[in-house]
């Protein structure tokens, strides 16, 4: 008789508002997190795998804590392992905050590793492009030398190979 029905109905409304806020924030964070993985398909696959495995592991951890908490309460087990289990079950909101912190930290670490990966790829690409330029210059020298000699079967084969290398040079020039 002490609590008006309107106040009782506010609790589900507050819960719904809180869930909508958390779901919206989760959607924005995931949009941001997946946005940077779109640069490289390998990174996208690895990030999706990480998120899936981490989510499954956390789900198993939460289920284990819940089951252990139920067993602890039902059989009135105390001491040893059961004391931390009860503490976690009594403060499950802190456990949830820890899960959120884990995902935030893991995503930031993944982003830092991804940036290093991109920098390494960029350096490797620059080395490959330089090697293509060197090969193209050699091919050009060979072409000039063969043009000055008579055209035989070997010269035709080499000129064809030089033409392919010239195509690589043109593609590399477009890349720059």
Backbone as JSON, one array per atom type, in Angstrom:
{
  "sequence": "XXXXXXXXXXXXXXXXXXXXXXXXXXXXXXXXXXXXXXXXXXXXXXXXXXXXXXXXXXXXXXXXXXXXXXXXXXXXXXXXXXXXXXXXXXXXXXXXXXXXXXXXXXXXXXXXXXXXXXXXXXXXXXXXXXXXXXXXXXXXXXXXXXXXXXXXXXXXXXXXXXXXXXXXXXXXXXXX",
  "N": [[0.8, -1.2, 0.0], [2.15, 1.18, 0.27], [3.58, 2.02, -2.0], [2.9, 3.8, -4.86], [1.06, 2.74, -7.79], [1.87, 3.97, -10.18], [4.56, 4.6, -9.79], [5.61, 2.06, -9.61], [5.25, 1.24, -12.25], [7.09, 2.82, -13.5], [9.56, 1.6, -13.26], [9.84, -0.59, -15.23], [9.78, 1.06, -17.5], [12.04, 2.71, -17.15], [13.96, 0.71, -17.29], [13.62, -0.11, -19.96], [14.37, 2.25, -21.3], [17.03, 2.44, -20.48], [18.09, 0.07, -21.64], [17.66, 0.65, -24.35], [19.4, 2.82, -24.65], [21.91, 1.59, -24.07], [21.96, -0.37, -26.11], [21.95, 1.29, -28.37], [24.38, 2.69, -28.03], [26.09, 0.46, -28.16], [25.63, -0.33, -30.81], [26.67, 1.89, -32.19], [29.37, 1.81, -31.4], [30.12, -0.69, -32.45], [29.69, -0.2, -35.16], [31.67, 1.7, -35.62], [33.91, 0.13, -34.92], [33.83, -1.95, -36.82], [34.06, -0.44, -39.08], [36.74, 0.36, -39.58], [37.81, -2.07, -40.23], [37.07, -2.58, -42.79], [38.92, -1.84, -44.63], [40.76, -3.81, -45.26], [40.34, -7.1, -46.32], [41.33, -9.39, -45.07], [41.85, -8.52, -42.49], [39.26, -7.91, -41.69], [38.11, -10.47, -41.6], [39.68, -11.68, -39.6], [39.11, -9.99, -37.43], [36.34, -10.38, -37.15], [36.4, -13.1, -36.49], [37.77, -12.96, -34.05], [35.92, -11.43, -32.5], [33.73, -13.18, -32.49], [34.77, -15.52, -31.23], [35.6, -14.42, -28.77], [33.12, -13.49, -27.79], [31.72, -15.92, -27.54], [33.33, -17.22, -25.64], [33.04, -15.51, -23.43], [30.29, -15.74, -23.05], [30.16, -18.43, -22.25], [31.63, -18.21, -19.88], [29.98, -16.5, -18.36], [27.7, -18.13, -18.18], [28.78, -20.28, -16.75], [29.44, -19.04, -14.31], [26.87, -18.31, -13.47], [25.61, -20.85, -13.23], [27.24, -22.04, -11.29], [26.73, -20.25, -9.22], [24.0, -20.76, -8.78], [24.14, -23.45, -7.95], [25.64, -23.1, -5.62], [23.88, -21.55, -4.06], [21.65, -23.26, -3.95], [22.56, -25.66, -2.72], [23.68, -24.65, -0.5], [26.47, -24.23, -0.29], [29.56, -23.15, 1.02], [32.54, -21.12, 1.48], [35.96, -21.52, 0.22], [35.95, -21.98, -3.23], [33.36, -21.12, -3.54], [32.83, -18.74, -2.23], [34.0, -16.53, -3.81], [32.39, -16.96, -6.06], [29.8, -16.4, -5.15], [30.23, -13.71, -4.53], [30.67, -12.61, -7.07], [28.18, -13.18, -8.28], [26.53, -11.65, -6.66], [27.3, -9.12, -7.36], [26.87, -8.67, -10.13], [26.61, -6.68, -12.01], [29.04, -5.33, -12.01], [30.64, -7.26, -13.09], [29.59, -7.3, -15.67], [30.36, -4.72, -16.49], [33.09, -5.14, -16.54], [33.25, -6.92, -18.69], [32.49, -5.25, -20.8], [34.61, -3.41, -20.66], [36.69, -5.14, -21.32], [36.1, -5.7, -24.06], [36.36, -3.14, -25.17], [39.09, -2.51, -24.66], [40.3, -4.67, -25.99], [39.5, -4.16, -28.64], [40.8, -1.71, -29.12], [43.46, -2.56, -28.92], [43.52, -4.34, -31.07], [43.14, -2.53, -33.16], [45.51, -1.03, -32.99], [47.4, -3.01, -33.61], [46.55, -3.54, -36.19], [47.14, -1.17, -37.52], [49.94, -1.25, -37.45], [50.29, -3.48, -39.07], [49.29, -2.5, -41.52], [51.19, -0.49, -42.03], [53.49, -2.05, -42.36], [52.73, -3.51, -44.65], [52.6, -1.4, -46.46], [55.29, -0.62, -46.58], [56.4, -2.97, -47.67], [55.1, -3.0, -50.12], [56.16, -0.72, -51.31], [58.83, -1.55, -51.62], [58.47, -3.67, -53.42], [57.42, -2.28, -55.63], [59.64, -0.73, -56.29], [61.4, -2.74, -57.05], [60.06, -3.65, -59.31], [60.33, -1.41, -60.95], [63.13, -1.44, -61.3], [63.43, -3.87, -62.67], [61.97, -3.21, -64.95], [63.55, -1.19, -66.04], [65.83, -2.69, -66.66], [64.67, -4.39, -68.51], [64.05, -2.63, -70.52], [66.62, -1.86, -71.3], [67.52, -4.32, -72.3], [65.76, -4.6, -74.42], [66.52, -2.48, -76.07], [69.12, -3.3, -76.65], [68.61, -5.73, -78.0], [67.2, -4.8, -80.17], [69.17, -3.62, -81.6], [70.59, -5.76, -82.53], [70.36, -8.66, -84.68], [67.14, -10.06, -85.49], [66.25, -12.98, -84.14], [64.91, -16.27, -83.2], [65.36, -16.38, -80.41], [65.6, -13.7, -79.78], [63.02, -12.84, -80.31], [61.59, -14.21, -78.3], [62.72, -13.05, -76.0], [62.04, -10.38, -76.4], [59.26, -10.57, -76.15], [59.06, -11.28, -73.44], [60.18, -9.0, -72.35], [58.23, -7.19, -73.1], [56.12, -7.98, -71.45], [57.21, -7.33, -68.96], [57.33, -4.6, -69.31], [54.65, -4.02, -69.29], [54.16, -4.52, -66.59], [55.66, -2.43, -65.53], [54.19, -0.22, -66.42], [51.82, -0.67, -65.02], [52.78, -0.41, -62.43], [53.53, 2.25, -62.46], [51.06, 3.45, -62.63], [50.07, 2.77, -60.15], [51.61, 4.35, -58.46]],
  "CA": [[0.0, 0.0, 0.0], [2.97, 2.37, 0.38], [4.16, 2.43, -3.28], [1.84, 4.02, -5.85], [1.22, 1.92, -9.01], [2.59, 4.73, -11.22], [5.99, 4.46, -9.51], [5.95, 0.68, -9.97], [5.3, 1.17, -13.71], [8.27, 3.55, -13.95], [10.73, 0.71, -13.3], [10.02, -1.18, -16.57], [10.07, 2.13, -18.46], [13.46, 3.06, -16.97], [14.74, -0.41, -17.82], [13.55, -0.04, -21.43], [15.19, 3.39, -21.72], [18.44, 2.05, -20.28], [18.45, -0.92, -22.66], [17.72, 1.35, -25.64], [20.64, 3.59, -24.63], [23.05, 0.67, -24.17], [21.94, -0.96, -27.45], [22.36, 2.32, -29.32], [25.83, 2.87, -27.87], [26.73, -0.75, -28.68], [25.56, -0.26, -32.27], [27.62, 2.91, -32.66], [30.73, 1.31, -31.19], [30.37, -1.76, -33.41], [29.81, 0.44, -36.48], [33.0, 2.3, -35.63], [34.9, -0.94, -34.89], [33.83, -2.66, -38.1], [34.38, 0.5, -40.15], [38.16, 0.34, -39.91], [38.2, -3.37, -40.77], [36.67, -2.67, -44.19], [40.07, -1.49, -45.46], [41.45, -5.02, -45.67], [39.44, -8.23, -46.1], [41.94, -10.31, -44.11], [41.63, -7.93, -41.17], [37.84, -8.06, -41.38], [37.88, -11.87, -41.22], [40.31, -11.92, -38.3], [38.38, -9.26, -36.4], [35.08, -11.11, -36.95], [36.72, -14.32, -35.76], [38.07, -12.58, -32.67], [34.68, -11.03, -31.83], [32.91, -14.38, -32.3], [35.39, -16.37, -30.21], [35.54, -13.72, -27.47], [31.73, -13.5, -27.34], [31.39, -17.28, -27.11], [34.06, -17.49, -24.39], [32.41, -14.73, -22.37], [28.99, -16.36, -22.79], [30.42, -19.63, -21.45], [32.05, -17.77, -18.55], [28.78, -16.01, -17.66], [26.86, -19.3, -17.87], [29.45, -21.04, -15.69], [29.27, -18.3, -13.05], [25.45, -18.43, -13.09], [25.34, -22.23, -12.78], [27.93, -22.21, -10.01], [25.97, -19.47, -8.23], [22.77, -21.51, -8.47], [24.52, -24.62, -7.13], [26.06, -22.6, -4.32], [22.68, -21.17, -3.31], [20.73, -24.4, -3.75], [23.12, -26.63, -1.79], [24.24, -23.9, 0.63], [27.91, -24.44, -0.21], [30.28, -21.93, 1.41], [33.99, -21.24, 1.57], [36.73, -21.91, -0.96], [35.53, -21.47, -4.54], [31.98, -20.62, -3.52], [32.79, -17.36, -1.76], [34.11, -15.62, -4.96], [31.23, -17.16, -6.96], [28.7, -15.61, -4.57], [30.56, -12.28, -4.66], [30.41, -12.23, -8.47], [26.74, -13.22, -8.5], [25.9, -10.54, -5.94], [27.71, -7.86, -8.01], [26.98, -9.04, -11.54], [26.74, -5.48, -12.84], [30.47, -5.06, -12.13], [31.11, -8.28, -14.03], [29.19, -6.79, -16.99], [31.25, -3.59, -16.82], [34.38, -5.75, -16.89], [33.13, -7.46, -20.05], [32.51, -4.1, -21.71], [35.98, -2.9, -20.66], [37.48, -6.1, -22.08], [35.87, -5.5, -25.49], [36.93, -1.84, -25.57], [40.55, -2.64, -24.66], [40.67, -5.6, -27.06], [39.33, -3.48, -29.92], [41.88, -0.73, -29.26], [44.69, -3.32, -29.2], [43.4, -4.84, -32.45], [43.36, -1.39, -34.06], [46.94, -0.69, -32.99], [48.08, -4.04, -34.38], [46.16, -3.38, -37.59], [47.92, -0.05, -38.07], [51.29, -1.76, -37.69], [50.17, -4.37, -40.22], [49.17, -1.66, -42.72], [52.48, 0.16, -42.27], [54.39, -3.07, -42.91], [52.29, -3.76, -46.02], [52.98, -0.24, -47.25], [56.74, -0.71, -46.82], [56.63, -4.09, -48.59], [54.6, -2.57, -51.43], [57.15, 0.22, -51.86], [59.99, -2.34, -52.05], [58.07, -4.39, -54.63], [57.32, -1.32, -56.73], [61.0, -0.37, -56.68], [61.94, -3.89, -57.78], [59.41, -3.64, -60.63], [60.98, -0.34, -61.71], [64.47, -1.91, -61.67], [63.23, -4.86, -63.73], [61.51, -2.52, -66.16], [64.72, -0.52, -66.63], [66.64, -3.74, -67.27], [63.95, -4.86, -69.69], [64.22, -1.6, -71.55], [68.0, -2.0, -71.79], [67.55, -5.52, -73.13], [65.01, -4.32, -75.65], [67.37, -1.64, -76.91], [70.23, -4.12, -77.13], [68.11, -6.68, -78.98], [66.82, -4.08, -81.37], [70.38, -3.33, -82.36], [71.05, -7.02, -83.1], [69.41, -9.27, -85.62], [65.99, -10.69, -84.84], [66.15, -14.44, -84.26], [63.89, -16.82, -82.29], [65.65, -15.99, -79.03], [65.29, -12.28, -79.64], [61.56, -12.73, -80.25], [61.19, -14.64, -76.96], [63.15, -12.04, -75.02], [61.22, -9.18, -76.61], [57.94, -10.84, -75.56], [59.22, -11.18, -71.98], [60.4, -7.58, -72.05], [56.92, -6.54, -73.23], [55.35, -8.27, -70.22], [57.79, -6.51, -67.9], [56.92, -3.22, -69.56], [53.27, -3.92, -68.79], [54.27, -4.39, -65.14], [56.14, -1.08, -65.26], [53.07, 0.7, -66.6], [50.9, -0.87, -63.9], [53.41, 0.16, -61.23], [53.47, 3.71, -62.59], [49.68, 3.84, -62.31], [49.93, 2.6, -58.71], [52.23, 5.5, -57.8]],
  "C": [[0.85, 1.27, 0.0], [3.51, 2.87, -0.96], [3.04, 2.59, -4.3], [2.1, 3.19, -7.12], [1.98, 2.65, -10.12], [4.1, 4.57, -11.04], [6.45, 3.05, -9.88], [6.09, 0.54, -11.49], [6.5, 1.93, -14.28], [9.49, 2.63, -14.09], [10.89, 0.03, -14.66], [10.34, -0.13, -17.63], [11.53, 2.55, -18.37], [14.36, 1.96, -17.51], [14.77, -0.35, -19.35], [14.42, 1.1, -21.97], [16.68, 3.05, -21.59], [18.91, 1.06, -21.32], [18.57, -0.27, -24.03], [19.02, 2.15, -25.74], [21.85, 2.69, -24.82], [23.1, 0.04, -25.56], [22.37, 0.05, -28.51], [23.86, 2.56, -29.24], [26.6, 1.67, -28.41], [26.74, -0.72, -30.21], [26.55, 0.75, -32.84], [29.07, 2.44, -32.51], [31.06, 0.21, -32.2], [30.48, -1.21, -34.83], [31.2, 1.04, -36.64], [34.07, 1.2, -35.72], [34.97, -1.67, -36.23], [34.21, -1.73, -39.25], [35.84, 0.44, -40.54], [38.61, -1.0, -40.44], [37.87, -3.5, -42.25], [37.82, -2.35, -45.14], [40.7, -2.75, -46.05], [40.58, -6.22, -45.34], [40.01, -9.22, -45.1], [41.72, -9.8, -42.68], [40.18, -8.1, -40.75], [37.55, -9.48, -40.91], [38.46, -12.14, -39.84], [39.56, -11.21, -37.17], [37.04, -9.95, -36.1], [35.31, -12.39, -36.17], [37.0, -14.01, -34.3], [36.78, -12.25, -31.9], [33.81, -12.26, -31.53], [33.47, -15.27, -31.2], [35.31, -15.71, -28.83], [34.11, -13.72, -26.93], [31.32, -14.87, -26.82], [32.07, -17.6, -25.78], [33.42, -16.74, -23.22], [31.04, -15.3, -22.03], [29.15, -17.63, -21.94], [30.84, -19.26, -20.02], [30.85, -17.29, -17.73], [27.89, -17.19, -17.27], [27.47, -20.12, -16.73], [29.27, -20.35, -14.34], [27.83, -18.42, -12.56], [25.13, -19.82, -12.54], [26.01, -22.47, -11.43], [27.22, -21.43, -8.9], [24.69, -20.18, -7.82], [23.1, -22.7, -7.58], [24.91, -24.2, -5.72], [24.86, -22.24, -3.45], [21.81, -22.38, -2.96], [21.25, -25.39, -2.7], [23.78, -25.99, -0.57], [25.73, -24.18, 0.83], [28.59, -23.12, 0.12], [31.78, -22.21, 1.44], [34.64, -21.61, 0.25], [36.3, -21.21, -2.23], [34.2, -20.74, -4.47], [31.88, -19.18, -3.02], [32.97, -16.37, -2.92], [32.92, -15.74, -5.93], [30.05, -16.35, -6.44], [28.96, -14.11, -4.72], [30.29, -11.8, -6.09], [28.92, -12.18, -8.74], [26.03, -12.06, -7.8], [26.23, -9.19, -6.57], [27.88, -8.09, -9.52], [27.1, -7.83, -12.46], [28.2, -5.09, -13.02], [31.12, -6.04, -13.11], [30.79, -7.84, -15.47], [30.05, -5.61, -17.42], [32.64, -4.1, -17.2], [34.37, -6.32, -18.3], [33.19, -6.33, -21.07], [33.94, -3.54, -21.8], [36.9, -3.83, -21.46], [37.33, -5.86, -23.58], [36.47, -4.17, -25.97], [38.45, -1.94, -25.68], [41.0, -3.56, -25.8], [40.53, -4.96, -28.44], [40.43, -2.45, -30.16], [43.22, -1.42, -29.56], [44.67, -3.83, -30.64], [43.64, -3.71, -33.45], [44.83, -1.01, -34.13], [47.73, -1.72, -33.79], [47.78, -3.92, -35.87], [46.93, -2.25, -38.24], [49.35, -0.48, -38.36], [51.31, -2.66, -38.93], [50.09, -3.56, -41.51], [50.48, -0.97, -43.05], [53.48, -0.82, -42.87], [54.02, -3.38, -44.36], [52.71, -2.62, -46.94], [54.47, -0.27, -47.57], [57.06, -1.82, -47.82], [56.2, -3.71, -50.01], [55.61, -1.63, -52.09], [58.39, -0.53, -52.37], [59.66, -3.08, -53.34], [57.97, -3.46, -55.84], [58.71, -0.9, -57.22], [61.63, -1.51, -57.47], [61.33, -3.96, -59.19], [60.05, -2.57, -61.5], [62.37, -0.76, -62.18], [64.36, -2.92, -62.81], [62.81, -4.2, -65.04], [62.67, -1.8, -66.84], [65.64, -1.54, -67.31], [65.99, -4.25, -68.55], [64.11, -3.87, -70.84], [65.63, -1.68, -72.16], [68.13, -3.21, -72.7], [66.86, -5.29, -74.47], [65.87, -3.49, -76.61], [68.52, -2.46, -77.49], [69.77, -5.1, -78.2], [67.69, -6.01, -80.27], [68.04, -3.79, -82.24], [70.96, -4.58, -83.02], [70.02, -7.57, -84.07], [68.3, -9.97, -84.84], [65.99, -12.18, -85.14], [65.07, -14.94, -83.31], [64.1, -16.41, -80.84], [65.31, -14.52, -78.8], [63.79, -12.07, -79.55], [61.05, -13.11, -78.87], [61.53, -13.59, -75.92], [62.31, -10.77, -75.17], [59.82, -9.36, -76.04], [57.99, -10.72, -74.05], [59.4, -9.74, -71.56], [59.08, -6.83, -72.15], [56.07, -6.76, -72.0], [55.89, -7.43, -69.07], [57.43, -5.05, -68.08], [55.48, -3.0, -69.1], [53.27, -3.77, -67.27], [54.71, -2.98, -64.76], [55.01, -0.07, -65.39], [52.07, 0.57, -65.45], [51.46, -0.27, -62.62], [53.36, 1.67, -61.27], [52.07, 4.2, -62.25], [49.43, 3.75, -60.81], [50.5, 3.8, -57.95], [51.32, 6.67, -57.94]]
}
